[in-house]
Amino acid sequence: MIYAILRRFGQMLFVMFGISVIVFLIFFATPGADPAARIAGRNASSEVLAAVRHSFGFDQPLYVQYTRMMEKIFVTGDLTSFVNRGWKVVPAVMDSIPVTLSLVFGAAVLWVMVSIIIGIVAAATRDSWLDKLLMALGLLGISMPVYWLGEVMNLITQSRYHDSWAFSWVPPLGYKNFSDDPKGWFLTLVIPWITLAILYIGIYGRVLRAAIIESMQEDYIRTARAKGLSEARILFRHALRTSLIAFVTLFGLDFGALVGGSALLTEVVFGLHGIGKLTYDALQNLDLPMIMATVMYASMFVVIANAVVDFIYILLDPRLRAS
Amino acid sequence: MILSVRDLRVSFRTHDGPVRAIDGVSFDLGESEILGVVGESGSGKTVSLLAVMGLITDPNATIEGSIRYKGRELVGLPPRELRRLRGNEIAMIFQDPMTALTPVYMIGWQIAEQIRAHRGVSKSKAMERVEQLLAEVNFPNPHEAMSRYPHQLSGGMRQRAVIAMALSCDPALLVADEPTTALDVTVQAGILDLVRKLRAKHKSAVVFITHDMGVVSELADRVMVMYAGRVVERGTRTELFSDPRHPYTRALLGSIPPLTGQKPRRLPAIPGSPPSLLRLPQGCAFGPRCPVHYEPCEASKPGLGSGAHAAACFRVAQA
Ligand SMILES: Nc1ncnc2c1ncn2[C@@H]1O[C@H](COP(=O)(O)OP(=O)(O)O)[C@@H](O)[C@H]1O
Ligand code: SF4
Ligand SMILES: [Mg+2]
């Protein structure tokens, strides 16, 4: 088991290295384009161009350029945005990481808990009115665009009903540091958490229900009944336990993608300056160093999330431990 | 009498219409007796014993008739009461050991789970018992086997674990549904030996379902032959093998016309296939495949009669 985990860790490093090379090549070694000109931005003076060329090593072989780039991102952290007039890229990414992590982590806790309850209740009351109601609500959650839902949430909690007893606690939009103001951190994030979680509650609740119902058809459930176990024990210890494997797969993919920037819409609606927002702005300005840094960051989170999922797999499914 | 089943009927509502899977099955089982239930696939062996176990969970199923266990009626018993019997007094072994165990738990845990569901014993006491049981079903290293996951055991070993689990609460009645069908022939013999040995030790009554006449001839005290949801012949093993009466039984024994001397033990292929339960003939269900059918067979279904050795066939009744 230790060996399996170490091997997975090695694989993870290898994949990250591969991604960094590919991203680097796409951005800086595309034939016919001058990366220095792109980094320096539109209408750059020739001195700036020359400075960029020298600092990134564009007058040297590719592998030197690659090492310089990685050095700037990971070691010295002095990668600079020229479009944004000397803005340091790495600190900007570092500042936005806690915002995105807070948003996605909280939403994930919420959606995992609620969808597990919904999945279990719906599967246990299969085909009843309660099951149908829960599944219809789930579908509704899935079909509401997050941007629209966020705007509606804001309309209700920030303006229309802000003065009513129900929403007067909601602070203005924006992010508060957990270390400075834990209560403010929590309160500002409650509405974004709910908004982001609703879509996933819909998806995960339906997926878990289907997985439990499928497990309930398995032979080992019949064995469990023949053993004289209670229906509750059969559901929780046998059907749910084996259904969580599908659930975890899905979770790893979604969590990785969200942390890597796909929470963009939620971040924008709620004025949270997270990784998604940062990437989006960088793309708008064609801010190449910033894009490079955020892409590296995003891919790393996807890779880490996948590795974590694999570890959880190994814990959940003994069949994967052997090889 | 441990078990007494009278006029059991099980039907399923399906998209294509009602399916009467079990149509008036009656049988008795004495203490520590082995009843062999034989018939081709689809003849209703599994469904009739699942009904006894109260394990037909299909909401489209209707169960009628009477199933008495030690004099107590099981049909219509509240689920809680039934659950107290299941795994405790009545245990079942299923056909495919590959899928019968939950893949994510250790063997020892799964057996202990059953013991603890019925006996108020501590975890460590339950585990001690598990080790004993695994030794009893001939695990070479019972202690180590307890911490194995199902996928780490061979089919034969898994079936031994399933048998150990079934015996864990000393059931008075053990139902074995084709426990060797999914296994290698070499492994089969070992499992049959084990069932015989354990029956002698635990004094459980056994219902042994199989489609293999060879297995029946080795194991059963009495035999019940099923076809299309009905019992077509019943009798002691000796009666059935030395004097098979129903044409289907004879076909199963490969003894048409009856021969003297050595009889083949394996199930030969019978020409034709069992009828669809959706379109059963008006008369004898075996009619279309019966080499000796005649007019009366078309009009109505032959009854089994009440004798100890009885066959549901007009030819037999006439003889
Ligand atoms: N849940 C069900 N719904 C509809 N038909 C069923 C169901 N379960 C079993 N049957 C039918 O009942 C018949 C008897 O099946 P079974 O008892 O499994 O046969 P055997 O064990 O003798 O091979 C089969 O024709 C099967 O298709
Ligand atoms: S009743 Fe008729 S058709 Fe049926 S088994 Fe007997 S002889 Fe054959
Ligand atoms: Mg069967």
XYZ file of C-alpha atoms and ligand atoms in Angstrom:
678
model
C 0.000 0.000 0.000
C 2.818 2.415 0.882
C 4.491 1.406 -2.351
C 1.320 2.082 -4.350
C 1.035 5.544 -2.810
C 4.692 6.380 -3.448
C 4.414 5.232 -7.023
C 1.313 7.354 -7.513
C 3.208 10.315 -6.077
C 6.060 9.790 -8.524
C 3.592 9.619 -11.391
C 2.081 12.866 -10.202
C 5.422 14.683 -10.338
C 6.092 13.273 -13.770
C 2.715 14.411 -15.108
C 3.241 17.902 -13.690
C 6.623 18.103 -15.385
C 5.037 16.993 -18.666
C 2.321 19.592 -18.397
C 4.778 22.383 -17.643
C 6.836 21.473 -20.717
C 3.807 21.344 -22.971
C 2.384 24.612 -21.682
C 5.765 26.235 -22.068
C 6.158 25.020 -25.627
C 2.681 26.179 -26.611
C 3.236 29.666 -25.284
C 6.878 30.306 -26.040
C 7.967 28.093 -28.858
C 5.127 28.512 -31.340
C 6.890 28.989 -34.684
C 6.476 32.374 -36.336
C 5.498 34.267 -33.211
C 7.874 36.369 -31.174
C 7.223 35.544 -27.521
C 9.055 38.663 -26.360
C 6.660 40.869 -28.293
C 3.712 39.051 -26.819
C 4.978 39.274 -23.289
C 5.807 42.929 -23.628
C 2.305 43.637 -24.864
C 1.024 45.902 -27.630
C 2.968 49.063 -28.528
C 5.953 48.114 -26.421
C 9.079 50.215 -26.883
C 12.189 48.565 -28.250
C 13.994 48.904 -24.892
C 11.239 46.961 -23.147
C 11.380 44.324 -25.879
C 15.110 43.961 -25.448
C 14.772 43.741 -21.663
C 12.127 41.023 -21.970
C 14.186 39.090 -24.484
C 17.166 39.136 -22.182
C 15.331 38.408 -18.956
C 13.464 35.393 -20.384
C 16.502 34.170 -22.270
C 14.818 34.224 -25.664
C 18.215 34.651 -27.272
C 19.277 31.284 -25.840
C 18.358 27.631 -26.490
C 14.865 26.363 -25.581
C 15.883 24.372 -22.503
C 17.482 27.464 -21.019
C 14.293 29.383 -21.697
C 12.296 26.646 -19.998
C 14.482 26.592 -16.901
C 14.387 30.385 -16.677
C 10.630 30.328 -16.856
C 10.267 27.665 -14.146
C 12.789 29.503 -12.025
C 10.755 32.686 -12.328
C 7.562 30.882 -11.354
C 8.725 28.506 -8.653
C 12.059 29.657 -7.264
C 12.539 33.395 -7.409
C 8.851 34.123 -7.976
C 9.740 37.331 -9.807
C 7.800 36.718 -12.996
C 6.534 40.127 -14.009
C 3.547 41.167 -16.039
C 4.452 43.803 -18.611
C 0.909 44.382 -19.719
C 0.098 45.359 -16.166
C 3.202 47.482 -15.787
C 5.417 45.455 -13.563
C 2.800 43.631 -11.568
C 4.386 40.596 -9.904
C 2.572 37.538 -11.178
C 3.393 34.979 -8.497
C 2.169 36.999 -5.495
C -1.026 37.732 -7.415
C -1.618 34.011 -7.893
C -0.715 33.329 -4.260
C -3.239 35.931 -3.120
C -6.044 34.472 -5.160
C -5.442 30.853 -4.145
C -7.032 31.148 -0.669
C -10.077 32.857 -2.170
C -10.741 30.062 -4.647
C -9.882 27.349 -2.143
C -12.260 28.827 0.442
C -15.043 29.087 -2.104
C -14.632 25.625 -3.613
C -13.823 23.795 -0.399
C -16.846 25.141 1.452
C -19.140 24.479 -1.490
C -17.742 20.945 -1.770
C -18.417 20.193 1.904
C -21.964 21.440 1.408
C -22.678 19.585 -1.796
C -21.133 16.310 -0.620
C -23.156 16.277 2.590
C -26.447 17.342 1.065
C -26.172 15.138 -2.004
C -25.324 12.070 0.085
C -28.444 12.658 2.160
C -30.550 13.245 -0.950
C -29.113 10.214 -2.748
C -29.772 7.941 0.220
C -33.278 9.224 0.900
C -34.245 9.039 -2.785
C -32.825 5.523 -3.202
C -34.445 4.300 0.012
C -37.848 5.684 -0.977
C -37.408 4.751 -4.608
C -40.347 5.663 -6.890
C -42.253 7.327 -4.052
C -43.439 10.942 -4.293
C -40.474 11.988 -2.110
C -37.998 10.389 -4.492
C -39.695 12.034 -7.462
C -39.728 15.413 -5.733
C -36.039 15.204 -4.805
C -35.058 14.171 -8.320
C -37.130 16.979 -9.850
C -35.454 19.494 -7.537
C -32.095 18.036 -8.492
C -32.870 18.510 -12.154
C -33.907 22.078 -11.443
C -30.589 22.669 -9.663
C -28.657 21.239 -12.600
C -30.490 23.343 -15.152
C -30.054 26.715 -13.429
C -27.057 28.586 -14.883
C -24.749 29.501 -12.031
C -24.325 33.063 -13.261
C -28.054 33.665 -13.341
C -28.565 31.963 -9.997
C -25.821 34.107 -8.485
C -27.409 37.288 -9.788
C -30.768 36.258 -8.363
C -29.139 35.464 -5.030
C -27.512 38.874 -5.019
C -30.715 40.583 -5.963
C -32.490 38.923 -3.069
C -29.824 39.081 -0.384
C -28.026 42.279 -1.325
C -30.803 44.590 -2.455
C -34.442 43.546 -2.582
C -34.754 41.767 0.747
C -31.504 42.804 2.333
C -33.292 44.779 4.991
C -35.649 41.970 5.925
C -34.853 39.865 8.989
C -33.862 36.924 6.810
C -30.936 38.506 4.968
C -29.785 41.461 7.004
C -26.785 39.396 8.149
C -25.428 39.121 4.592
C -22.324 41.325 4.304
C -21.503 43.261 1.117
C -19.843 41.352 -1.732
C -16.125 40.647 -1.549
C -13.713 38.397 0.267
C -12.495 38.671 3.846
C -9.344 36.905 5.000
C -10.005 34.046 7.344
C -7.081 35.031 9.554
C -8.253 38.642 9.885
C -11.946 38.066 10.331
C -13.167 34.459 10.543
C -16.793 35.445 11.045
C -16.714 37.826 8.087
C -14.985 35.152 6.008
C -17.774 32.734 6.766
C -20.650 35.161 6.277
C -19.433 36.541 2.955
C -19.001 33.030 1.620
C -22.322 31.480 2.684
C -24.300 32.696 -0.311
C -21.523 31.885 -2.845
C -21.180 28.404 -1.312
C -24.874 27.716 -1.684
C -24.918 29.078 -5.216
C -21.975 27.007 -6.371
C -23.152 23.881 -4.529
C -26.683 23.779 -5.959
C -25.608 22.538 -9.381
C -23.435 19.809 -7.867
C -26.035 18.784 -5.308
C -28.353 18.092 -8.241
C -25.776 16.071 -10.141
C -24.338 14.163 -7.186
C -27.690 13.390 -5.627
C -28.877 11.817 -8.866
C -25.631 9.951 -9.450
C -25.588 8.545 -5.924
C -29.224 7.487 -6.100
C -28.555 5.631 -9.353
C -25.412 4.003 -7.941
C -27.190 2.855 -4.775
C -30.101 1.452 -6.741
C -27.652 -0.379 -8.974
C -25.794 -1.777 -5.960
C -29.069 -2.947 -4.468
C -29.436 -5.321 -7.446
C -26.114 -7.001 -6.723
C -25.856 -10.558 -5.496
C -24.092 -9.527 -2.320
C -27.124 -7.511 -1.265
C -29.178 -10.676 -1.508
C -26.541 -12.379 0.623
C -26.787 -9.537 3.127
C -30.566 -10.036 3.290
C -30.116 -13.780 3.671
C -27.837 -13.057 6.632
C -30.782 -11.410 8.363
C -29.345 -7.891 8.442
C -31.664 -4.927 8.809
C -32.580 -2.917 5.719
C -30.817 0.130 7.167
C -27.610 -1.800 7.689
C -27.816 -3.260 4.180
C -28.284 0.213 2.748
C -25.511 1.938 4.677
C -22.890 -0.734 5.163
C -23.265 -2.613 1.896
C -25.018 -0.611 -0.849
C -23.823 2.901 0.047
C -20.286 1.788 0.805
C -19.833 0.291 -2.650
C -21.640 3.195 -4.361
C -19.199 5.761 -2.990
C -16.590 4.603 -5.487
C -18.458 6.192 -8.426
C -19.148 9.255 -6.304
C -15.483 9.802 -5.522
C -14.453 9.597 -9.183
C -16.840 12.339 -10.081
C -15.822 14.397 -7.096
C -12.145 14.316 -7.987
C -12.798 15.561 -11.497
C -15.130 18.368 -10.447
C -13.119 19.489 -7.466
C -9.911 19.634 -9.484
C -11.550 21.608 -12.276
C -13.197 24.075 -9.885
C -10.039 24.742 -7.915
C -8.223 25.108 -11.213
C -10.424 28.020 -12.241
C -13.822 26.812 -13.381
C -15.472 28.542 -10.440
C -14.933 31.676 -12.543
C -18.595 32.595 -12.936
C -19.299 32.300 -9.237
C -16.190 34.338 -8.471
C -17.241 37.083 -10.859
C -20.843 37.319 -9.631
C -19.793 37.574 -6.026
C -16.786 39.835 -6.544
C -14.320 37.230 -5.308
C -10.840 37.702 -6.738
C -9.926 34.072 -7.105
C -7.943 32.071 -9.611
C -10.800 31.944 -12.103
C -11.143 35.711 -12.143
C -7.375 36.133 -12.414
C -7.142 33.774 -15.390
C -10.094 35.410 -17.053
C -8.591 38.897 -16.730
C -5.222 37.640 -17.933
C -6.837 36.141 -21.015
C -8.674 39.374 -21.716
C -5.437 41.369 -21.584
C -3.373 38.699 -23.335
C -1.111 38.860 -20.294
C 1.164 35.977 -21.218
C 3.209 35.578 -18.003
C 0.021 35.642 -15.966
C -1.644 33.082 -18.234
C 1.431 30.902 -17.978
C 1.379 31.058 -14.189
C -2.348 30.434 -13.791
C -2.340 27.556 -16.251
C 0.551 25.962 -14.400
C -1.265 26.450 -11.141
C -4.553 25.074 -12.493
C -3.028 21.975 -14.012
C -1.202 21.281 -10.803
C -4.419 21.332 -8.828
C -6.116 19.031 -11.288
C -3.210 16.607 -11.026
C -3.148 16.790 -7.221
C -6.908 16.316 -7.004
C -6.640 13.255 -9.220
C -3.901 11.801 -7.078
C -5.945 12.396 -3.933
C -8.891 10.632 -5.565
C -6.671 7.689 -6.350
C -5.579 7.515 -2.710
C -9.207 7.558 -1.595
C -9.935 4.822 -4.133
C -7.257 2.659 -2.632
C -8.854 3.182 0.770
C -12.373 2.478 -0.492
C -11.726 -0.470 -2.748
C -9.422 -3.239 -1.518
C -9.346 -4.710 -5.027
C -7.086 -1.860 -6.107
C -4.530 -2.429 -3.377
C -2.896 -5.524 -4.754
C -1.278 -4.243 -7.927
C -41.312 -31.603 10.096
C -38.920 -28.678 9.754
C -40.477 -27.236 6.661
C -43.866 -27.779 5.159
C -44.797 -25.996 1.934
C -48.340 -26.217 0.627
C -49.660 -25.086 -2.728
C -47.052 -22.342 -3.133
C -47.754 -19.957 -5.994
C -45.489 -17.130 -7.070
C -46.335 -14.854 -9.952
C -44.661 -11.762 -11.363
C -46.316 -8.952 -13.225
C -44.134 -8.197 -16.246
C -44.385 -5.976 -19.320
C -45.463 -8.951 -21.380
C -48.121 -10.078 -18.928
C -48.268 -12.102 -15.739
C -45.674 -14.852 -15.271
C -46.667 -17.691 -12.990
C -43.202 -18.841 -11.976
C -44.364 -21.246 -9.272
C -47.677 -22.949 -9.699
C -48.835 -25.018 -6.774
C -45.662 -26.472 -5.286
C -45.948 -28.579 -2.124
C -43.236 -30.435 -0.253
C -42.109 -31.431 3.225
C -38.701 -31.606 4.789
C -37.862 -33.640 7.884
C -35.163 -32.910 10.461
C -31.622 -33.266 9.106
C -32.933 -34.578 5.820
C -31.452 -33.622 2.435
C -33.994 -32.791 -0.245
C -32.632 -32.552 -3.773
C -34.503 -30.169 -6.073
C -33.731 -30.821 -9.731
C -34.843 -29.322 -13.018
C -33.549 -27.414 -15.999
C -32.739 -23.752 -15.746
C -35.903 -21.654 -15.413
C -38.015 -24.403 -13.858
C -38.576 -22.393 -10.692
C -36.095 -23.949 -8.264
C -34.567 -20.694 -7.119
C -37.810 -18.747 -6.925
C -39.540 -21.381 -4.813
C -36.731 -21.407 -2.242
C -36.348 -17.630 -2.297
C -40.023 -17.545 -1.370
C -39.269 -19.802 1.594
C -36.488 -17.414 2.662
C -38.777 -14.399 2.238
C -36.207 -13.043 -0.186
C -38.420 -12.219 -3.140
C -38.065 -8.443 -3.073
C -39.516 -7.725 -6.510
C -42.485 -5.396 -5.884
C -44.272 -7.030 -8.833
C -44.332 -10.420 -7.165
C -47.346 -12.059 -5.545
C -46.832 -14.996 -3.208
C -49.688 -17.278 -2.217
C -49.962 -20.546 -0.358
C -48.489 -21.680 2.907
C -44.905 -22.072 4.098
C -44.618 -23.470 7.607
C -41.287 -23.545 9.377
C -41.467 -25.681 12.535
C -45.206 -25.192 12.414
C -45.007 -21.415 12.106
C -46.536 -19.759 9.059
C -43.960 -17.651 7.174
C -46.192 -16.235 4.439
C -47.351 -12.833 5.633
C -44.954 -12.773 8.604
C -43.789 -9.202 9.392
C -40.335 -8.449 7.912
C -38.795 -8.041 11.384
C -39.828 -11.520 12.446
C -38.666 -13.014 9.191
C -35.323 -11.283 9.539
C -34.827 -12.925 12.912
C -35.135 -16.330 11.260
C -33.018 -15.539 8.224
C -29.359 -16.269 8.662
C -30.148 -17.553 12.126
C -32.450 -20.558 11.751
C -32.705 -20.626 7.969
C -29.572 -19.960 5.958
C -28.947 -19.870 2.225
C -25.928 -20.425 0.007
C -26.120 -18.918 -3.455
C -24.960 -20.078 -6.821
C -22.127 -17.720 -7.640
C -19.509 -17.308 -4.920
C -17.741 -14.702 -7.059
C -20.472 -12.138 -6.515
C -22.073 -13.354 -3.285
C -19.732 -11.489 -0.954
C -19.464 -7.719 -0.580
C -16.183 -6.839 -2.323
C -15.022 -4.178 0.125
C -15.036 -6.105 3.411
C -12.807 -8.843 4.776
C -14.154 -12.388 4.945
C -13.916 -12.499 8.733
C -15.798 -9.242 9.117
C -18.609 -10.442 6.857
C -19.101 -13.679 8.758
C -18.872 -11.924 12.126
C -21.488 -9.456 10.919
C -24.007 -12.271 10.622
C -23.144 -13.734 14.011
C -23.492 -10.341 15.660
C -26.794 -9.685 13.909
C -28.322 -12.644 15.749
C -26.243 -13.252 18.863
C -25.410 -10.590 21.379
C -21.716 -11.446 21.466
C -18.668 -9.204 21.526
C -16.622 -8.576 18.426
C -13.739 -10.700 19.682
C -16.034 -13.599 20.620
C -17.569 -13.416 17.138
C -14.110 -13.449 15.579
C -13.131 -16.524 17.594
C -16.185 -18.264 16.263
C -15.325 -17.179 12.709
C -11.913 -18.757 13.016
C -13.494 -22.030 14.198
C -15.942 -21.969 11.315
C -13.259 -21.334 8.718
C -11.284 -24.245 10.126
C -14.399 -26.384 9.890
C -14.798 -25.650 6.178
C -11.149 -26.635 5.660
C -9.358 -23.357 5.257
C -5.693 -24.308 5.590
C -4.935 -21.151 7.549
C -8.177 -19.913 9.106
C -6.673 -17.067 11.075
C -5.010 -15.543 8.078
C -8.082 -16.121 5.866
C -10.182 -13.894 8.111
C -8.344 -10.815 6.913
C -8.610 -11.716 3.236
C -10.866 -9.820 0.878
C -13.141 -11.857 -1.388
C -11.133 -11.087 -4.524
C -8.058 -12.601 -2.915
C -9.660 -16.059 -2.710
C -10.347 -18.640 -5.401
C -13.945 -19.545 -6.302
C -13.849 -22.739 -4.263
C -12.436 -20.926 -1.234
C -15.028 -18.195 -1.495
C -17.773 -20.801 -1.576
C -16.274 -22.351 1.559
C -16.365 -18.935 3.195
C -20.009 -18.537 2.151
C -20.790 -21.964 3.618
C -19.020 -21.033 6.855
C -21.125 -17.895 6.956
C -24.349 -19.842 6.362
C -23.477 -22.225 9.201
C -22.375 -19.491 11.592
C -25.585 -19.477 13.630
C -26.192 -23.245 13.477
C -29.267 -23.068 11.239
C -31.862 -25.812 11.426
C -32.446 -25.424 7.703
C -29.850 -24.775 5.032
C -30.835 -23.936 1.466
C -28.048 -24.441 -1.072
C -28.847 -23.049 -4.509
C -26.560 -24.755 -7.029
C -23.531 -24.133 -4.819
C -21.183 -26.016 -7.134
C -22.484 -25.000 -10.557
C -20.115 -22.058 -10.935
C -17.091 -24.060 -9.775
C -14.552 -26.371 -11.412
C -15.435 -30.049 -11.364
C -12.434 -30.799 -9.157
C -13.570 -28.223 -6.612
C -17.188 -29.441 -6.752
C -16.429 -32.788 -5.151
C -14.763 -31.092 -2.189
C -17.756 -28.826 -1.621
C -20.191 -31.754 -1.779
C -18.098 -33.658 0.760
C -18.158 -30.629 2.961
C -21.955 -30.279 2.793
C -22.352 -33.936 3.693
C -19.902 -33.708 6.569
C -21.445 -30.541 7.953
C -24.953 -31.915 7.711
C -23.808 -34.839 9.843
C -22.179 -32.519 12.368
C -24.724 -29.689 12.600
C -27.819 -31.849 11.980
C -29.245 -29.193 9.691
C -31.912 -30.126 7.175
C -30.725 -29.228 3.678
C -32.535 -28.256 0.498
C -30.012 -28.794 -2.259
C -30.916 -27.210 -5.585
C -29.125 -28.484 -8.673
C -29.648 -29.271 -12.319
C -27.201 -32.139 -12.051
C -28.685 -35.605 -11.474
C -25.218 -36.846 -10.582
C -25.086 -34.497 -7.603
C -28.573 -35.569 -6.506
C -27.650 -39.219 -6.630
C -24.669 -38.580 -4.337
C -26.295 -36.390 -1.786
C -30.078 -36.405 -1.542
C -32.309 -38.473 0.730
C -35.384 -37.425 -1.178
C -35.792 -35.769 -4.554
C -38.253 -33.348 -6.104
C -38.177 -32.826 -9.869
C -39.498 -29.505 -11.154
C -40.665 -28.425 -14.577
C -42.201 -25.072 -15.595
C -42.997 -24.066 -12.030
C -44.538 -27.370 -10.957
C -43.358 -30.499 -9.209
C -43.518 -33.307 -11.760
C -42.146 -36.118 -9.634
C -41.123 -36.738 -6.063
C -39.820 -39.713 -4.142
C -36.839 -41.045 -2.272
C -33.531 -41.086 -4.070
C -33.719 -44.844 -4.540
C -37.268 -44.664 -5.880
C -36.355 -41.948 -8.316
C -33.228 -43.559 -9.644
C -34.435 -47.139 -9.798
C -37.989 -46.415 -10.859
C -38.247 -43.006 -12.559
C -41.875 -42.526 -13.628
C -42.300 -39.142 -15.219
C -41.059 -38.897 -18.817
C -39.166 -35.723 -17.828
C -37.363 -37.479 -14.992
C -36.488 -40.280 -17.338
C -35.235 -37.803 -19.872
C -33.101 -36.178 -17.187
C -31.706 -39.587 -16.336
C -31.225 -40.339 -19.989
C -33.295 -43.472 -19.558
C -35.882 -43.405 -22.333
C -36.734 -46.127 -22.994
C -35.874 -47.468 -19.528
C -32.734 -49.550 -19.666
C -31.346 -52.062 -17.293
C -27.788 -51.837 -16.052
C -25.620 -48.756 -15.638
C -27.506 -45.481 -15.978
C -25.751 -42.330 -17.112
C -25.412 -39.890 -14.269
C -24.982 -36.591 -16.061
C -27.838 -34.484 -17.332
C -28.209 -35.199 -21.031
C -29.585 -32.582 -23.370
C -33.315 -33.072 -23.773
C -34.569 -32.178 -27.263
C -36.508 -28.915 -27.363
C -36.519 -26.283 -24.653
C -38.730 -25.455 -21.660
C -41.914 -23.539 -22.540
C -42.227 -19.811 -22.016
C -44.090 -19.155 -18.795
C -46.037 -16.478 -20.671
C -47.514 -19.015 -23.070
C -47.925 -22.248 -21.193
C -49.887 -24.924 -22.998
C -53.370 -25.655 -21.752
C -52.439 -29.238 -20.992
C -49.231 -30.803 -19.705
C -46.374 -28.294 -19.892
C -43.968 -31.057 -20.902
C -46.303 -32.141 -23.749
C -44.408 -30.489 -26.639
C -41.209 -32.316 -25.654
C -42.754 -35.531 -24.397
C -41.992 -38.651 -26.443
C -45.068 -40.469 -25.130
C -47.704 -37.759 -25.042
C -51.216 -38.605 -26.188
C -54.660 -37.020 -26.359
C -55.496 -36.524 -22.666
C -52.266 -34.545 -22.254
C -53.621 -31.698 -24.403
C -56.784 -30.991 -22.480
C -55.763 -30.522 -18.854
C -52.754 -30.518 -16.561
C -51.911 -33.776 -14.833
C -51.960 -33.624 -11.022
C -49.198 -34.994 -8.792
C -51.346 -37.067 -6.485
C -50.608 -37.641 -2.838
C -48.347 -40.700 -2.771
C -44.829 -40.619 -1.336
C -43.491 -41.529 -4.750
C -45.690 -39.651 -7.201
C -45.483 -38.315 -10.749
C -47.669 -35.733 -12.484
C -48.372 -37.605 -15.707
C -51.493 -39.103 -17.247
C -49.571 -42.122 -18.506
C -48.385 -42.883 -14.995
C -51.829 -42.430 -13.485
C -53.230 -44.802 -16.089
C -50.595 -47.485 -15.596
N -38.359 -11.005 -10.717
C -38.848 -11.761 -11.702
N -39.698 -11.228 -12.619
C -40.199 -11.990 -13.616
N -39.912 -13.284 -13.792
C -39.071 -13.864 -12.924
C -38.493 -13.146 -11.837
N -37.694 -13.981 -11.137
C -37.766 -15.175 -11.768
N -38.602 -15.124 -12.824
C -38.940 -16.239 -13.719
O -39.294 -17.352 -12.951
C -38.868 -18.534 -13.585
C -38.159 -19.436 -12.631
O -36.871 -18.916 -12.368
P -35.846 -19.610 -11.384
O -36.537 -20.008 -10.133
O -34.698 -18.690 -11.253
O -35.393 -20.907 -12.171
P -34.260 -21.933 -11.791
O -33.679 -21.546 -10.488
O -34.941 -23.257 -11.754
O -33.281 -21.885 -12.904
C -37.999 -18.140 -14.765
O -38.752 -18.305 -15.950
C -37.747 -16.676 -14.528
O -37.686 -15.990 -15.750
S -48.927 -36.017 -19.087
Fe -48.670 -36.553 -21.189
S -47.366 -35.043 -22.059
Fe -47.247 -34.842 -19.870
S -45.502 -36.052 -19.352
Fe -47.252 -37.385 -19.136
S -47.426 -38.365 -21.131
Fe -46.050 -36.660 -21.398
Mg -31.662 -20.937 -10.158
